[in-house]
Amino acid sequence: MPLPRTLLLLLLAAPGVAGAQGLGLDLGGPQKKAEPQKAVPAPAAKPAAPMTLDAINVAGRSAGRQRMDAAKRLYDDKAWESAAVGFDEILRDRSIAAEHDEARYRLAQSLEKLGLYYSAFSRYEEILAKGPQGSKFYYNALDGLFSAARHMANDRVVLAGTARLAGEKMPAEYQDRLNLLLARYHYERGRALLESGQAAEARRELEEARRLAGQVRPGATSAAIGSDVGNPTENLAARARFVDGTALYALGSEPQALDAFKDVIRLTNPRKTAQSDARVRELAFLQLARIHYEHKQNRYAIWYFGKMPWGEPLWLEGLWESSYAHYRIGDYEKALGNLLTLHSPFFVDEYFPESYILKAVIYFENCRYPEARSILEDFTGRYEPVYQELVRLTARKVPPSTFYEEIEQGQKAGDADRGSLMRKVMKIALTDDAIDRLNDSIQQLEKEMDEGVAGRGRFARTALGEDLLQRLKADRARLVEEAGARARQKLEAERDDLKRLLEQALRVKIEVSRKEREALEASLAKGAPVNVLRPYRYTTAVSDEHEYWPYEGESWRDELGTYSYTLTRGCREGPGRLSSP
């Protein structure tokens, strides 16, 4: 006969009562009375009256099974906090070890339902660590691991977790996802080894990445990891081919890498597949453009840059890089038009310092010396303070965690000038994808700690709640340590690059002054002004797909990326170009 709902909570954990008492429940066992007592709710202003039960009929079932069934009913009724506490108390009771395997899995499920994705992920990992023979919920936990991972900001956490599963035999629906994750894991290891000068070991890792990517079945798809909103579909086959292409490029096989990236474009063609996967398609276009640019095939590079989806995350990066390709072929109008988009109010917080140098060089090479000088002064005024701040930060000898905390706190500082500088510094750090994801993970962990656990009142005071907080704090400390170390490396590199750009700006400014002096000397020698400029012939004709509209300083979002700056004046006699990029 089913137990009444009012008695279910009494069966969660008889021996260990600390966690349940935190929820206002009395699980200390039945009182010795002749008749069972009803549980009567206490007034809101007073502690809850103890709930008591005289005896439990466990005929045909163990007490542990009874408690498991009661916790599962709470889970089915969506009382996930109480269910999680119940499963946790079962795990703490060594006398019912037979129920621990299921309780461990059910606890992970409950935490995931509560939105505690990092906590759930770590519990699923504990089950997977036991292997297929150590837990009958192994494959359920694998599914749960990927499910929780879809809500996590940092998929590198998933890479590290799945790396332990290498060599395990799995059903096909899991094997494709696992092979792709393992391929990415070995690729990233290979790149790190290359950067550290260990070429032979790096080659082995990159070849292993290619082998694993090649094992992903054609047409394989899966819900995306790291996509909390909507969980879009990932084209696993296309992503595996992309990893293969990046590994080939790192191995120096650039023609084969080009073929791989072109395959990605074909596999994600929205007119031919329902699994277009816009993210990997965008990345493939960017890589194709970069390889062609690297080999000075500028028109091919421009074509591929132009295929990147408008407004997508990497679109602005592609727009900036294509500006150099346009500059190389002498298409100054389009290069300046792209830079006009980059410098628009919509992207005031973006970090493209070199774009000012390119803009000044274009004006210099068209003998527009006053404009070039003005651009260089604007650049120096913007970025000299940033450089000084980078010098100050990187000179400090502090632990990585302290370094990260200082940057994070400085970004939130109330002082306007200081806060603005530190926001720029943090933006520089976040241009590194790994640091960006680590920062997102830290913020997600903090939210899970503050709102997901500590914000749940009585749940936070249970033994489970306290344990979750301790684990999350430890995870946060580890991520902060890694983010701090990476941020220092990134900011040191950007400090050196910014110093180089400031020196380059000074060099261009000197060239501008030299040309102005030469024009002045020629004027004095002739006794009349010397005009170094001549008018350019130009037209306002545009293609049928566009409309000519004079730019008067306003910025409209739908016009971004379409600008073409009309140069009306240039050099009577070429001044000679500065060193090409």
Coordinates of C-alpha atoms in Angstrom, one line a residue:
M1 CA 0.0 0.0 0.0
P2 CA 1.5 3.4 -1.0
L3 CA 2.6 5.6 1.9
P4 CA 0.8 8.9 2.5
R5 CA 2.5 12.0 1.0
T6 CA 2.7 13.6 4.4
L7 CA 5.1 10.8 5.5
L8 CA 7.4 10.7 2.5
L9 CA 9.9 13.2 3.9
L10 CA 10.4 11.0 7.0
L11 CA 12.0 8.3 4.9
L12 CA 14.9 10.3 3.4
A13 CA 17.7 9.8 6.0
A14 CA 17.1 8.3 9.4
P15 CA 20.8 8.0 10.6
G16 CA 22.1 11.3 9.3
V17 CA 19.8 14.1 10.4
A18 CA 21.9 17.3 10.0
G19 CA 21.1 18.0 6.4
A20 CA 17.4 17.3 6.8
Q21 CA 17.2 19.4 10.0
G22 CA 18.5 22.3 7.9
L23 CA 15.3 22.0 5.9
G24 CA 13.1 22.0 9.1
L25 CA 12.5 18.2 8.9
D26 CA 12.7 15.8 11.8
L27 CA 14.3 12.6 10.5
G28 CA 15.4 11.3 13.8
G29 CA 13.1 8.2 13.7
P30 CA 9.6 7.4 15.0
Q31 CA 8.5 8.4 18.5
K32 CA 7.5 5.6 20.8
K33 CA 3.8 6.1 21.0
A34 CA 0.9 3.7 20.5
E35 CA -0.8 5.6 17.8
P36 CA 0.7 7.3 14.7
Q37 CA 0.6 11.1 14.8
K38 CA -0.3 13.4 12.0
A39 CA 2.3 16.0 10.9
V40 CA 0.7 19.4 11.7
P41 CA 2.2 22.6 10.0
A42 CA 3.4 25.1 12.5
P43 CA 2.5 28.9 12.3
A44 CA 4.9 30.8 10.0
A45 CA 6.4 32.8 12.9
K46 CA 7.5 29.6 14.8
P47 CA 9.8 26.7 14.0
A48 CA 8.1 23.8 12.1
A49 CA 6.5 21.2 14.4
P50 CA 8.3 17.9 14.4
M51 CA 6.9 15.3 12.0
T52 CA 6.6 11.9 13.7
L53 CA 5.8 8.4 12.6
D54 CA 5.3 5.5 14.9
A55 CA 6.3 2.7 12.6
I56 CA 7.1 2.0 9.0
N57 CA 6.0 -1.1 7.2
V58 CA 9.1 -2.3 5.2
A59 CA 7.8 -5.8 4.5
G60 CA 9.3 -7.1 1.2
R61 CA 11.6 -4.0 1.0
S62 CA 14.7 -2.8 2.7
A63 CA 14.7 0.4 4.7
G64 CA 17.2 1.8 2.2
R65 CA 14.9 1.0 -0.7
Q66 CA 12.0 2.7 1.1
R67 CA 14.1 5.9 1.5
M68 CA 15.2 5.7 -2.2
D69 CA 11.6 5.4 -3.4
A70 CA 10.5 8.3 -1.2
A71 CA 13.3 10.5 -2.5
K72 CA 12.4 9.5 -6.1
R73 CA 8.7 10.5 -5.5
L74 CA 9.9 13.9 -4.4
Y75 CA 11.9 14.2 -7.6
D76 CA 8.9 13.2 -9.7
D77 CA 6.9 15.8 -7.8
K78 CA 9.5 18.4 -8.8
A79 CA 10.5 19.0 -5.1
W80 CA 14.1 18.8 -6.3
E81 CA 15.7 20.5 -3.3
S82 CA 14.2 18.0 -0.9
A83 CA 15.0 15.1 -3.3
A84 CA 18.6 16.2 -3.6
V85 CA 18.9 16.3 0.2
G86 CA 17.3 12.9 0.4
F87 CA 19.7 11.3 -2.1
D88 CA 22.7 13.0 -0.4
E89 CA 21.6 11.6 3.0
I90 CA 21.4 8.1 1.5
L91 CA 24.9 8.5 0.2
R92 CA 26.1 9.5 3.7
D93 CA 24.6 6.4 5.3
R94 CA 27.1 3.5 5.0
S95 CA 24.6 1.0 6.2
I96 CA 22.7 1.1 2.9
A97 CA 25.6 1.0 0.5
A98 CA 23.5 -1.0 -1.9
E99 CA 21.6 2.2 -2.8
H100 CA 24.6 4.4 -3.2
D101 CA 25.1 3.8 -7.0
E102 CA 21.6 5.0 -7.8
A103 CA 21.6 7.7 -5.2
R104 CA 24.7 9.2 -6.7
Y105 CA 23.1 9.4 -10.2
R106 CA 19.8 10.7 -8.8
L107 CA 21.6 13.4 -6.9
A108 CA 23.3 14.6 -10.0
Q109 CA 20.0 14.6 -11.8
S110 CA 18.4 16.7 -9.0
L111 CA 21.2 19.2 -9.1
E112 CA 20.9 19.6 -12.8
K113 CA 17.1 20.2 -12.4
L114 CA 17.9 22.9 -9.9
G115 CA 20.1 24.7 -12.4
L116 CA 23.3 23.8 -10.5
Y117 CA 25.1 22.7 -13.7
Y118 CA 28.7 22.8 -12.5
S119 CA 27.8 20.8 -9.4
A120 CA 25.8 18.3 -11.5
F121 CA 28.7 18.0 -13.9
S122 CA 31.2 17.1 -11.2
R123 CA 28.8 14.4 -9.8
Y124 CA 28.3 12.9 -13.2
E125 CA 32.1 12.8 -13.5
E126 CA 32.3 10.8 -10.2
I127 CA 30.0 8.2 -11.7
L128 CA 32.0 8.0 -15.0
A129 CA 35.3 7.6 -13.0
K130 CA 34.0 4.2 -11.9
G131 CA 33.8 3.0 -15.5
P132 CA 31.1 0.9 -17.2
Q133 CA 31.7 -2.0 -14.9
G134 CA 31.6 0.1 -11.7
S135 CA 28.2 1.7 -12.1
K136 CA 25.0 0.5 -13.9
F137 CA 24.2 4.2 -14.4
Y138 CA 27.4 4.8 -16.4
Y139 CA 25.8 5.6 -19.7
N140 CA 23.0 7.6 -18.0
A141 CA 25.7 9.7 -16.4
L142 CA 27.4 10.2 -19.8
D143 CA 24.2 11.5 -21.2
G144 CA 23.8 13.7 -18.1
L145 CA 27.4 15.0 -18.5
F146 CA 26.7 16.2 -22.0
S147 CA 23.3 17.6 -20.9
A148 CA 24.8 19.7 -18.1
A149 CA 27.7 20.7 -20.3
R150 CA 25.3 22.4 -22.7
H151 CA 24.7 25.1 -20.1
M152 CA 28.3 25.7 -19.1
A153 CA 30.2 28.7 -20.5
N154 CA 33.6 27.0 -20.7
D155 CA 33.7 23.9 -22.9
R156 CA 37.3 23.3 -22.0
V157 CA 36.0 22.0 -18.7
V158 CA 34.2 19.4 -20.8
L159 CA 37.3 18.6 -22.8
A160 CA 39.3 17.9 -19.6
G161 CA 36.4 15.7 -18.3
T162 CA 36.0 13.7 -21.4
A163 CA 39.7 13.1 -21.9
R164 CA 39.5 10.6 -19.1
L165 CA 37.1 8.5 -21.1
A166 CA 39.5 7.8 -24.0
G167 CA 39.5 4.2 -25.0
E168 CA 36.0 3.4 -23.6
K169 CA 33.6 1.6 -25.9
M170 CA 30.4 3.5 -26.2
P171 CA 27.1 3.5 -28.1
A172 CA 27.3 5.4 -31.4
E173 CA 25.3 8.4 -30.2
Y174 CA 27.9 9.0 -27.6
Q175 CA 31.0 7.9 -29.5
D176 CA 30.8 10.7 -32.2
R177 CA 30.6 13.4 -29.5
L178 CA 33.4 11.9 -27.5
N179 CA 35.7 11.5 -30.5
L180 CA 35.2 15.1 -31.4
L181 CA 35.9 16.3 -27.9
L182 CA 39.0 14.1 -27.7
A183 CA 40.2 15.4 -31.0
R184 CA 39.9 19.0 -29.8
Y185 CA 41.7 18.0 -26.6
H186 CA 44.6 16.5 -28.4
Y187 CA 44.7 19.4 -30.9
E188 CA 44.9 22.0 -28.0
R189 CA 47.7 19.9 -26.4
G190 CA 49.5 19.8 -29.7
R191 CA 49.3 23.6 -30.1
A192 CA 50.6 24.1 -26.5
L193 CA 53.5 21.8 -27.1
L194 CA 54.3 23.6 -30.4
E195 CA 54.4 26.9 -28.6
S196 CA 56.7 25.4 -25.9
G197 CA 59.2 24.1 -28.6
Q198 CA 58.4 20.4 -28.2
A199 CA 57.9 19.7 -31.9
A200 CA 58.1 15.9 -31.9
E201 CA 55.6 15.5 -29.1
A202 CA 53.3 18.1 -30.6
R203 CA 53.3 16.3 -33.9
R204 CA 52.1 13.1 -32.2
E205 CA 49.3 15.0 -30.5
L206 CA 48.2 16.6 -33.7
E207 CA 48.2 13.3 -35.6
E208 CA 46.1 11.8 -32.8
A209 CA 43.7 14.7 -33.1
R210 CA 43.4 14.0 -36.9
R211 CA 42.8 10.3 -36.2
L212 CA 40.0 10.9 -33.7
A213 CA 38.4 13.6 -35.9
G214 CA 38.4 11.0 -38.8
Q215 CA 36.3 8.6 -36.7
V216 CA 33.3 10.9 -36.4
R217 CA 30.6 9.5 -38.7
P218 CA 29.4 11.5 -41.7
G219 CA 26.3 13.3 -41.0
A220 CA 26.7 13.1 -37.2
T221 CA 24.9 15.9 -35.2
S222 CA 24.3 16.7 -31.6
A223 CA 22.9 19.5 -29.4
A224 CA 25.6 22.1 -28.8
I225 CA 27.8 22.3 -25.7
G226 CA 28.0 25.7 -24.1
S227 CA 24.7 26.9 -25.6
D228 CA 22.2 27.5 -22.7
V229 CA 19.7 29.4 -24.9
G230 CA 17.9 27.2 -27.3
N231 CA 20.5 24.5 -27.5
P232 CA 21.2 24.7 -31.2
T233 CA 22.4 21.7 -33.1
E234 CA 26.1 21.1 -33.8
N235 CA 27.1 19.5 -37.1
L236 CA 29.6 17.1 -35.5
A237 CA 30.9 15.9 -38.9
A238 CA 31.6 19.5 -40.0
R239 CA 33.3 20.3 -36.7
A240 CA 35.4 17.2 -36.9
R241 CA 36.6 18.2 -40.4
F242 CA 37.3 21.7 -39.0
V243 CA 39.5 20.2 -36.3
D244 CA 41.2 18.1 -39.0
G245 CA 41.9 21.3 -41.0
T246 CA 43.4 23.2 -38.0
A247 CA 45.6 20.2 -37.2
L248 CA 46.8 20.0 -40.8
Y249 CA 47.6 23.7 -40.8
A250 CA 49.6 23.3 -37.6
L251 CA 51.4 20.4 -39.2
G252 CA 52.4 22.6 -42.1
S253 CA 50.1 20.9 -44.7
E254 CA 48.4 24.1 -45.9
P255 CA 46.9 22.8 -49.2
Q256 CA 45.2 19.9 -47.3
A257 CA 44.0 22.3 -44.7
L258 CA 42.4 24.5 -47.4
D259 CA 40.6 21.4 -48.7
A260 CA 39.4 20.6 -45.2
F261 CA 38.0 24.1 -44.6
K262 CA 36.3 24.0 -48.0
D263 CA 34.7 20.7 -47.0
V264 CA 33.3 22.4 -43.8
I265 CA 31.7 25.1 -46.0
R266 CA 30.1 22.4 -48.1
L267 CA 28.9 20.4 -45.1
T268 CA 27.3 23.5 -43.6
N269 CA 25.7 24.9 -46.7
P270 CA 22.2 26.0 -45.4
R271 CA 20.7 25.3 -48.8
K272 CA 21.8 21.6 -48.7
T273 CA 21.6 20.7 -45.0
A274 CA 19.3 21.3 -42.1
Q275 CA 22.4 21.2 -39.8
S276 CA 24.1 24.3 -41.1
D277 CA 25.9 25.2 -37.8
A278 CA 26.6 28.9 -38.4
R279 CA 29.4 29.0 -35.9
V280 CA 31.8 26.5 -37.5
R281 CA 30.8 27.9 -40.9
E282 CA 32.0 31.3 -39.9
L283 CA 35.2 30.0 -38.5
A284 CA 35.9 28.1 -41.7
F285 CA 35.5 31.2 -43.8
L286 CA 37.8 33.1 -41.5
Q287 CA 40.5 30.4 -41.7
L288 CA 40.3 30.3 -45.5
A289 CA 40.7 34.0 -45.7
R290 CA 43.6 34.1 -43.3
I291 CA 45.5 31.3 -45.2
H292 CA 45.1 33.2 -48.5
Y293 CA 46.1 36.5 -46.9
E294 CA 49.2 34.8 -45.4
H295 CA 50.2 33.8 -49.0
K296 CA 49.5 37.3 -50.4
Q297 CA 46.5 36.0 -52.3
N298 CA 44.7 39.1 -51.3
R299 CA 41.7 39.0 -53.7
Y300 CA 40.9 35.4 -52.6
A301 CA 41.2 36.6 -49.0
I302 CA 38.9 39.5 -49.5
W303 CA 36.3 37.1 -51.2
Y304 CA 36.3 34.8 -48.2
F305 CA 36.3 37.6 -45.6
G306 CA 33.2 38.9 -47.4
K307 CA 31.4 35.6 -46.9
M308 CA 31.5 35.8 -43.1
P309 CA 27.9 36.4 -41.8
W310 CA 27.1 40.0 -41.0
G311 CA 27.0 40.8 -37.3
E312 CA 28.2 37.4 -36.1
P313 CA 30.8 37.2 -33.4
L314 CA 33.8 37.0 -35.7
W315 CA 32.5 39.4 -38.4
L316 CA 34.2 42.4 -36.9
E317 CA 37.5 40.6 -36.8
G318 CA 37.1 39.6 -40.4
L319 CA 36.2 43.2 -41.4
W320 CA 39.4 44.4 -39.7
E321 CA 41.7 41.8 -41.3
S322 CA 40.2 42.4 -44.7
S323 CA 41.1 46.1 -44.4
Y324 CA 44.8 45.1 -44.8
A325 CA 44.0 42.9 -47.8
H326 CA 42.3 45.9 -49.4
Y327 CA 45.2 48.1 -48.5
R328 CA 47.7 45.7 -50.1
I329 CA 45.9 45.9 -53.5
G330 CA 45.6 49.7 -53.3
D331 CA 41.9 49.7 -52.6
Y332 CA 42.2 52.5 -50.1
E333 CA 38.5 53.4 -50.4
K334 CA 37.2 50.1 -49.1
A335 CA 40.0 49.8 -46.5
L336 CA 39.0 53.2 -45.1
G337 CA 35.3 52.3 -45.3
N338 CA 35.9 49.2 -43.1
L339 CA 37.9 51.3 -40.6
L340 CA 34.9 53.7 -40.5
T341 CA 32.8 50.8 -39.3
L342 CA 35.4 49.7 -36.7
H343 CA 35.6 53.2 -35.3
S344 CA 31.9 53.8 -35.2
P345 CA 30.1 54.4 -31.8
F346 CA 28.7 50.8 -32.0
F347 CA 32.2 49.4 -31.3
V348 CA 33.7 52.0 -29.0
D349 CA 34.8 49.3 -26.6
E350 CA 36.4 47.0 -29.1
Y351 CA 40.2 46.7 -29.2
F352 CA 41.8 47.3 -32.6
P353 CA 44.7 49.8 -31.9
E354 CA 46.5 48.9 -35.1
S355 CA 43.6 50.1 -37.2
Y356 CA 44.6 53.7 -36.4
I357 CA 48.1 53.1 -37.7
L358 CA 46.7 51.6 -40.9
K359 CA 44.4 54.6 -41.3
A360 CA 47.2 57.1 -40.8
V361 CA 49.5 55.2 -43.3
I362 CA 46.7 55.3 -46.0
Y363 CA 46.4 59.1 -45.5
F364 CA 50.2 59.5 -45.5
E365 CA 50.5 57.6 -48.7
N366 CA 48.0 59.9 -50.3
C367 CA 49.9 63.0 -49.1
R368 CA 47.1 63.9 -46.7
Y369 CA 49.6 64.9 -44.0
P370 CA 47.4 67.0 -41.7
E371 CA 44.8 64.1 -41.5
A372 CA 47.6 61.6 -40.9
R373 CA 49.0 63.7 -38.0
S374 CA 45.5 64.1 -36.5
I375 CA 44.9 60.3 -36.6
L376 CA 48.3 59.6 -35.0
E377 CA 47.6 62.1 -32.2
D378 CA 44.2 60.5 -31.6
F379 CA 45.9 57.1 -31.4
T380 CA 48.5 58.3 -28.9
G381 CA 46.0 60.0 -26.7
R382 CA 43.8 56.9 -26.6
Y383 CA 46.5 54.2 -26.1
E384 CA 49.4 55.8 -24.3
P385 CA 47.5 55.7 -21.0
V386 CA 46.5 52.1 -21.7
Y387 CA 50.2 51.2 -22.3
Q388 CA 51.2 52.9 -19.0
E389 CA 48.5 50.9 -17.2
L390 CA 49.7 47.7 -18.8
V391 CA 53.3 48.5 -17.7
R392 CA 52.1 49.1 -14.1
L393 CA 50.1 46.0 -13.9
T394 CA 52.6 43.6 -15.4
A395 CA 55.4 45.0 -13.3
R396 CA 53.7 43.8 -10.1
K397 CA 55.0 40.5 -8.7
V398 CA 51.8 39.0 -7.3
P399 CA 50.2 35.5 -7.4
P400 CA 48.0 34.8 -10.5
S401 CA 44.8 34.8 -8.4
T402 CA 45.6 38.3 -7.0
F403 CA 46.5 39.5 -10.5
Y404 CA 43.1 38.4 -11.8
E405 CA 41.2 39.8 -8.9
E406 CA 42.9 43.2 -9.2
I407 CA 41.9 43.4 -12.9
E408 CA 38.3 42.3 -12.1
Q409 CA 38.0 44.8 -9.3
G410 CA 39.6 47.6 -11.2
Q411 CA 37.1 47.0 -14.0
K412 CA 34.2 47.6 -11.5
A413 CA 35.9 50.5 -9.8
G414 CA 33.7 53.6 -9.2
D415 CA 36.3 56.1 -10.2
A416 CA 35.5 57.1 -13.8
D417 CA 39.0 57.5 -15.2
R418 CA 40.4 54.5 -13.4
G419 CA 37.4 52.4 -14.2
S420 CA 37.6 53.3 -17.9
L421 CA 41.2 52.3 -18.1
M422 CA 40.6 49.0 -16.4
R423 CA 37.7 48.2 -18.6
K424 CA 40.0 48.7 -21.6
V425 CA 42.6 46.4 -19.9
M426 CA 40.0 43.8 -19.2
K427 CA 38.7 44.0 -22.8
I428 CA 42.3 43.4 -24.0
A429 CA 42.5 40.3 -21.8
L430 CA 39.2 39.0 -23.0
T431 CA 40.3 39.2 -26.7
D432 CA 42.0 35.9 -25.8
D433 CA 39.3 33.2 -26.2
A434 CA 40.6 31.0 -23.4
I435 CA 40.6 33.9 -20.9
D436 CA 37.1 35.0 -22.1
R437 CA 35.7 31.6 -21.4
L438 CA 37.5 31.3 -18.1
N439 CA 36.0 34.7 -17.1
D440 CA 32.5 33.5 -18.2
S441 CA 33.0 30.3 -16.1
I442 CA 34.1 32.3 -13.0
Q443 CA 31.0 34.5 -13.3
Q444 CA 28.8 31.4 -13.8
L445 CA 30.3 29.7 -10.8
E446 CA 29.8 32.8 -8.7
K447 CA 26.2 33.0 -9.7
E448 CA 25.7 29.3 -8.9
M449 CA 27.3 29.9 -5.5
D450 CA 25.4 33.1 -4.6
E451 CA 22.0 32.4 -6.2
G452 CA 21.9 28.7 -6.9
V453 CA 23.1 27.5 -3.4
A454 CA 23.5 30.3 -0.9
G455 CA 20.3 32.0 -2.1
R456 CA 18.2 28.9 -1.4
G457 CA 17.9 29.5 2.4
R458 CA 17.4 26.3 4.3
F459 CA 18.9 24.2 1.4
A460 CA 22.2 26.1 1.8
R461 CA 22.4 25.1 5.5
T462 CA 22.1 21.4 4.8
A463 CA 25.2 19.2 4.7
L464 CA 24.7 19.0 1.0
G465 CA 24.4 22.7 0.6
E466 CA 27.6 23.3 2.6
D467 CA 29.4 20.6 0.6
L468 CA 28.3 22.2 -2.7
L469 CA 29.6 25.6 -1.7
Q470 CA 32.9 24.2 -0.7
R471 CA 33.4 22.5 -4.0
L472 CA 32.3 25.5 -6.0
K473 CA 34.7 27.7 -4.1
A474 CA 37.5 25.3 -4.8
D475 CA 36.6 25.2 -8.5
R476 CA 36.4 29.0 -8.6
A477 CA 39.8 29.3 -7.0
R478 CA 41.3 27.0 -9.5
L479 CA 39.8 28.8 -12.5
V480 CA 40.9 32.2 -11.0
E481 CA 44.4 30.9 -10.7
E482 CA 44.4 29.8 -14.4
A483 CA 42.7 33.0 -15.6
G484 CA 45.3 35.1 -13.7
A485 CA 48.2 33.3 -15.2
R486 CA 46.8 33.5 -18.7
A487 CA 45.8 37.1 -18.2
R488 CA 49.4 38.1 -17.2
Q489 CA 50.8 36.4 -20.3
K490 CA 48.2 38.0 -22.5
L491 CA 48.7 41.5 -21.1
E492 CA 52.5 41.2 -21.2
A493 CA 52.2 40.3 -24.9
E494 CA 49.8 43.2 -25.6
R495 CA 52.0 45.6 -23.6
D496 CA 54.9 44.7 -26.0
D497 CA 52.7 45.0 -29.1
L498 CA 51.3 48.3 -28.0
K499 CA 54.8 49.6 -27.4
R500 CA 55.7 48.6 -30.9
L501 CA 52.6 50.4 -32.3
L502 CA 53.4 53.5 -30.4
E503 CA 56.9 53.4 -31.8
Q504 CA 55.5 52.8 -35.2
A505 CA 53.2 55.8 -34.8
L506 CA 56.1 58.0 -33.9
R507 CA 58.0 56.8 -37.0
V508 CA 55.0 57.7 -39.2
K509 CA 54.7 61.1 -37.5
I510 CA 58.4 61.7 -38.2
E511 CA 57.8 60.8 -41.9
V512 CA 54.9 63.2 -41.9
S513 CA 57.0 66.0 -40.5
R514 CA 59.7 65.3 -43.0
K515 CA 57.3 65.5 -46.0
E516 CA 55.8 68.7 -44.6
R517 CA 59.3 70.2 -44.2
E518 CA 60.2 69.3 -47.8
A519 CA 57.1 71.0 -49.1
L520 CA 57.8 74.1 -47.0
E521 CA 61.4 74.2 -48.3
A522 CA 60.2 73.8 -51.9
S523 CA 57.8 76.7 -51.3
L524 CA 60.5 78.9 -49.9
A525 CA 62.8 78.1 -52.8
K526 CA 60.1 78.9 -55.4
G527 CA 58.8 81.8 -53.5
A528 CA 55.3 80.4 -53.8
P529 CA 53.1 77.7 -52.1
V530 CA 53.8 74.2 -53.3
N531 CA 50.7 72.0 -53.6
V532 CA 51.5 68.4 -53.0
L533 CA 47.9 67.3 -53.7
R534 CA 46.1 66.6 -56.9
P535 CA 42.4 65.9 -57.3
Y536 CA 41.3 62.2 -57.8
R537 CA 38.7 61.4 -60.4
Y538 CA 35.9 59.5 -58.7
T539 CA 32.4 58.4 -59.3
T540 CA 29.4 57.8 -57.1
A541 CA 28.2 54.8 -59.2
V542 CA 27.5 51.6 -57.2
S543 CA 26.3 48.1 -57.9
D544 CA 22.7 47.3 -58.4
E545 CA 22.7 45.7 -54.9
H546 CA 23.7 49.0 -53.2
E547 CA 22.6 52.6 -53.0
Y548 CA 24.8 55.6 -52.9
W549 CA 24.2 57.7 -49.7
P550 CA 26.6 60.5 -48.6
Y551 CA 28.0 59.9 -45.2
E552 CA 27.5 62.9 -42.9
G553 CA 28.8 61.5 -39.6
E554 CA 25.8 59.5 -38.5
S555 CA 26.0 55.7 -37.9
W556 CA 23.2 53.2 -38.7
R557 CA 23.6 49.6 -37.7
D558 CA 22.3 48.2 -41.0
E559 CA 25.0 50.3 -42.9
L560 CA 27.9 48.9 -41.0
G561 CA 30.4 47.1 -43.1
T562 CA 29.2 48.6 -46.4
Y563 CA 31.0 51.9 -46.2
S564 CA 33.5 52.9 -49.0
Y565 CA 35.4 56.1 -48.3
T566 CA 35.9 58.3 -51.4
L567 CA 39.4 59.8 -51.6
T568 CA 39.1 63.1 -53.5
R569 CA 42.7 64.1 -53.3
G570 CA 46.1 62.3 -53.5
C571 CA 49.7 62.8 -54.2
R572 CA 51.0 64.7 -57.3
E573 CA 54.1 62.6 -57.0
G574 CA 54.1 59.4 -54.9
P575 CA 55.9 59.8 -51.5
G576 CA 57.0 56.2 -51.5
R577 CA 55.3 53.6 -49.3
L578 CA 56.1 52.7 -45.8
S579 CA 57.1 49.0 -45.2
S580 CA 54.2 46.8 -46.2
P581 CA 52.4 44.7 -43.6

